[in-house]
mmCIF file of C-alpha atoms and ligand atoms in Angstrom:
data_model
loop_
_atom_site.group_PDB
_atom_site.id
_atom_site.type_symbol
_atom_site.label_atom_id
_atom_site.label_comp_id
_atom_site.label_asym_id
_atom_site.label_seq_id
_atom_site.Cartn_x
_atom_site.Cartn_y
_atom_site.Cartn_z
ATOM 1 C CA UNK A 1 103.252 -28.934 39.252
ATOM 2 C CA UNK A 2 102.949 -25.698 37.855
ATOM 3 C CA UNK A 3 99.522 -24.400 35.282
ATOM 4 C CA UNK A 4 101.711 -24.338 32.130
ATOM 5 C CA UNK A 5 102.804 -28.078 31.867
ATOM 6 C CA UNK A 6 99.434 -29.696 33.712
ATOM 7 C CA UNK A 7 97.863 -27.049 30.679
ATOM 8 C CA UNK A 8 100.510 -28.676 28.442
ATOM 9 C CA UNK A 9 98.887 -32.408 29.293
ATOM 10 C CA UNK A 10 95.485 -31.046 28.691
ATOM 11 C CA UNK A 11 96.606 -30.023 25.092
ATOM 12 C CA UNK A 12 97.612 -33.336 24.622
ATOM 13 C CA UNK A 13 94.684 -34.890 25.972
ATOM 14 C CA UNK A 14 92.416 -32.807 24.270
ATOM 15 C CA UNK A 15 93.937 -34.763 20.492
ATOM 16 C CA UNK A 16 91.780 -37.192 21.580
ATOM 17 C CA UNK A 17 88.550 -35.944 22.187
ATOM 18 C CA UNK A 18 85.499 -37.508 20.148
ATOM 19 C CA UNK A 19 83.255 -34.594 19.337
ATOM 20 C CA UNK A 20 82.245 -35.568 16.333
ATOM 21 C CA UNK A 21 78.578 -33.373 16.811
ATOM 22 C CA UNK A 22 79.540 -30.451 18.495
ATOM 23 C CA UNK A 23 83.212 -30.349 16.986
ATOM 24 C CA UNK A 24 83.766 -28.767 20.576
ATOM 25 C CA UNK A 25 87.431 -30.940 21.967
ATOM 26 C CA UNK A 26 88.545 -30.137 25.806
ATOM 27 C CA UNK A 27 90.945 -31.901 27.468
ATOM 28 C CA UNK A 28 91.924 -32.123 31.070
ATOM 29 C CA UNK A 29 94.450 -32.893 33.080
ATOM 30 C CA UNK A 30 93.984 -33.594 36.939
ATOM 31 C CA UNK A 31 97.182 -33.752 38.980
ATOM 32 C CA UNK A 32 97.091 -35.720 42.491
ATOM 33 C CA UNK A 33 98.735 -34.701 45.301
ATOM 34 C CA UNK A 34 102.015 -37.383 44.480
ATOM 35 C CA UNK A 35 102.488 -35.426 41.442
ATOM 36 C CA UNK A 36 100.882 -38.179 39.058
ATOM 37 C CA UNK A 37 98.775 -36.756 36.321
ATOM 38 C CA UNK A 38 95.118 -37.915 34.337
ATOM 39 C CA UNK A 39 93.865 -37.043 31.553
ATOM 40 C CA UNK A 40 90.327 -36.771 30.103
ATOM 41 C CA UNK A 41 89.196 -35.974 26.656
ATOM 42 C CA UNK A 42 84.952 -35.559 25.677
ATOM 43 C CA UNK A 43 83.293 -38.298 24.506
ATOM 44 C CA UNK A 44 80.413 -37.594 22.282
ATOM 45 C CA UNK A 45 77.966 -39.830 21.516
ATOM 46 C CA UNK A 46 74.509 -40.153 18.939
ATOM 47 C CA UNK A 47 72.663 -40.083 22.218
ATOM 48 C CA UNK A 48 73.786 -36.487 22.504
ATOM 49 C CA UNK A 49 72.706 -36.837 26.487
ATOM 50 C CA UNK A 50 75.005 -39.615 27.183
ATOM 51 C CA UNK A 51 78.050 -37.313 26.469
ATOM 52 C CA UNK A 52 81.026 -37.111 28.757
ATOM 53 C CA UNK A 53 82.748 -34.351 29.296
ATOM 54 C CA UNK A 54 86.533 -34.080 29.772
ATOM 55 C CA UNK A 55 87.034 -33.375 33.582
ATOM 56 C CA UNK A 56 84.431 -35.983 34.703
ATOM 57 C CA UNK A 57 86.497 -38.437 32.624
ATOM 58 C CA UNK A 58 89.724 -37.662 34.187
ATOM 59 C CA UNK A 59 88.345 -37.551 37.656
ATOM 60 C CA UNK A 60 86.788 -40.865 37.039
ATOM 61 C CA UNK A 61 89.944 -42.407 35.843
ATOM 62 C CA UNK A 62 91.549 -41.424 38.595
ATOM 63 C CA UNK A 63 89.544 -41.996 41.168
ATOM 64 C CA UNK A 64 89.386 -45.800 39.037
ATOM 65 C CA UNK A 65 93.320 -45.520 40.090
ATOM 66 C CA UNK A 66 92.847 -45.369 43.164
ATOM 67 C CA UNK A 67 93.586 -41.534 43.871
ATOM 68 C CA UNK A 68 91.489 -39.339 46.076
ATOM 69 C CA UNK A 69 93.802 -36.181 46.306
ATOM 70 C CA UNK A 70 93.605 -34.281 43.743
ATOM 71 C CA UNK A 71 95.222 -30.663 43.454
ATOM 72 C CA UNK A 72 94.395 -28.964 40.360
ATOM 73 C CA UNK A 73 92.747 -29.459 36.911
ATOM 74 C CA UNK A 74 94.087 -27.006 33.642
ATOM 75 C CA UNK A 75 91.207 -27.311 30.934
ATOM 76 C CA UNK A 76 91.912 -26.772 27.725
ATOM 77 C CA UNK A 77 89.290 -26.067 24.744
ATOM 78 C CA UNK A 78 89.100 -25.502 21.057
ATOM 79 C CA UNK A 79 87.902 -21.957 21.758
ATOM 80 C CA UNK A 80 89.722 -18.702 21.753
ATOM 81 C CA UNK A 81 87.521 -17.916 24.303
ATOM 82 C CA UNK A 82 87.497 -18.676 28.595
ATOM 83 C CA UNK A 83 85.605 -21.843 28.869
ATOM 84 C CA UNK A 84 84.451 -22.560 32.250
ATOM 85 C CA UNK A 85 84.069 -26.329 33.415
ATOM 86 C CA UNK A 86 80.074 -27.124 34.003
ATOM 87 C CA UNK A 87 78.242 -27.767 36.965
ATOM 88 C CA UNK A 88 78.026 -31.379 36.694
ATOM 89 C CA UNK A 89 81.863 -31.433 36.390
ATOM 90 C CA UNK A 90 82.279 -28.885 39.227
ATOM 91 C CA UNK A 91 79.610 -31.016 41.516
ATOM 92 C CA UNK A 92 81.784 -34.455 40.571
ATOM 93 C CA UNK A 93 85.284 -32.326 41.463
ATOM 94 C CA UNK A 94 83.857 -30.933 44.633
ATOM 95 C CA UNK A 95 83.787 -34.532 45.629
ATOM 96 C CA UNK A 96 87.126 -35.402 46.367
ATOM 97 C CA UNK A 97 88.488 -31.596 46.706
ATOM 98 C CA UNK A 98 86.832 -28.763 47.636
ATOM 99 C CA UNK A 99 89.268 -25.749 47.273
ATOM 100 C CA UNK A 100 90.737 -27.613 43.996
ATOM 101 C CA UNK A 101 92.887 -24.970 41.935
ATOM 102 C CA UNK A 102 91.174 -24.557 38.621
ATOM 103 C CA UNK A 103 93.670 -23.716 35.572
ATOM 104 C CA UNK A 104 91.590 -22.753 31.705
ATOM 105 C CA UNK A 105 92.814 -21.830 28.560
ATOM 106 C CA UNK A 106 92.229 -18.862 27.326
ATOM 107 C CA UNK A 107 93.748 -19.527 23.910
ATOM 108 C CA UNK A 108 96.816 -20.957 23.307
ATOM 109 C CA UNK A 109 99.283 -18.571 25.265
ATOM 110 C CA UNK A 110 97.113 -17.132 28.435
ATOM 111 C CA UNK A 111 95.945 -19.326 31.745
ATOM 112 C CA UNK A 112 93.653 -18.318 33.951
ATOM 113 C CA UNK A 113 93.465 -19.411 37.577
ATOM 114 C CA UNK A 114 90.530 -20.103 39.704
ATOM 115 C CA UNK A 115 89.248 -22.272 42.920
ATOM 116 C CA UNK A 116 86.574 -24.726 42.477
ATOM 117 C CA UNK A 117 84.855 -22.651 45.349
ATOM 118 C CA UNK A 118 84.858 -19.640 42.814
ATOM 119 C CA UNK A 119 82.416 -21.400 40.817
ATOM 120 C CA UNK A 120 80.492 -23.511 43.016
ATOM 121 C CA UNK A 121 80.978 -21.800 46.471
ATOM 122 C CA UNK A 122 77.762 -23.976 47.697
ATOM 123 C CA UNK A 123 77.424 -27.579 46.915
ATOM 124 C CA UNK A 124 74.989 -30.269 47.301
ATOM 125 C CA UNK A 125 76.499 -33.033 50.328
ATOM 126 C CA UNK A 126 74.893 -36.089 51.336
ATOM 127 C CA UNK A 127 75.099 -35.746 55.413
ATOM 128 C CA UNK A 128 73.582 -38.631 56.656
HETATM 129 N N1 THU B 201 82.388 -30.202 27.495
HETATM 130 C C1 THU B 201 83.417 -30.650 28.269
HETATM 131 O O1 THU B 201 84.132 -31.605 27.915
HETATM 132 N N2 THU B 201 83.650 -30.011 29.459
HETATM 133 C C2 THU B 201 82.894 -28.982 29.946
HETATM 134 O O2 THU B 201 83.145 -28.519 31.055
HETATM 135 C C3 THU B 201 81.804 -28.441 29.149
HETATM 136 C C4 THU B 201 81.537 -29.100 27.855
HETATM 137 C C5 THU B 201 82.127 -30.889 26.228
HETATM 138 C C6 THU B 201 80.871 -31.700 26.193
HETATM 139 C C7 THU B 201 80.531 -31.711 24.723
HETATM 140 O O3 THU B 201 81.193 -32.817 24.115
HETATM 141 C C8 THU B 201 81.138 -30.429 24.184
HETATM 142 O O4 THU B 201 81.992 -29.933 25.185
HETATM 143 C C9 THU B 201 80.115 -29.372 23.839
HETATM 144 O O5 THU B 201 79.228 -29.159 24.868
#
């Protein structure tokens, strides 16, 4: 699946954000290996520390699916500018995939691609 239509899905996605405190909405759309595609909005909450962020709740529904190969996430933000994914998000993605392809909005019209192992080239792993 190509960055402009996953990117597409995480427009869509991002409608239903609840940011009610930061007024910050992302969306996200993860695509698995088979092509099928999930989405994640934020969830804000009162207890500003129990806030989810968009990629951590599509990962989770997926994973909740039953999927373990994912191929790329497009984020999308209510920013004009490049808004890169956090670490917590990045450590949770590194999980199932570690050279995931990363697609973020830059704006409306303009994607930019990255690897997860751009941003987090060194990762904690539990090696028992
Ligand atoms: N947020 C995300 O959804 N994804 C990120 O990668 C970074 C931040 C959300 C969390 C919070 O609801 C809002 O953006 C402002 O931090």
């Amino acid at each position: 699946m190509n960055a402009e239509i996953l990117m597409q899905q995480a427009w869509q996605a991002q409608k239903n954000a609840y940011a009610p405190y930061s007024g910050f909405k992302v969306g996200a759309a993860l695509v698995t290996g088979s092509g099928l595609v999930y989405c994640g909005a934020n969830v804000e909450n009162s207890s500003l520390g129990l806030t989810v962020c968009a990629e951590r709740i599509a990962v989770f529904k997926g994973v909740n699916a039953g999927e373990n190969d994912f191929k790329a996430i497009a984020v999308a933000a209510s920013s004009n500018d490049l808004i890169y994914p956090c670490g917590a998000c990045l450590q949770v993605l590194a999980e199932f995939t570690s050279g995931l392809k990363i697609y973020l909005a830059e704006g409306k019209k303009h994607i930019c691609c990255f690897s997860l192992n751009d941003f987090l080239p060194f990762r904690f792993s539990l090696n028992r």
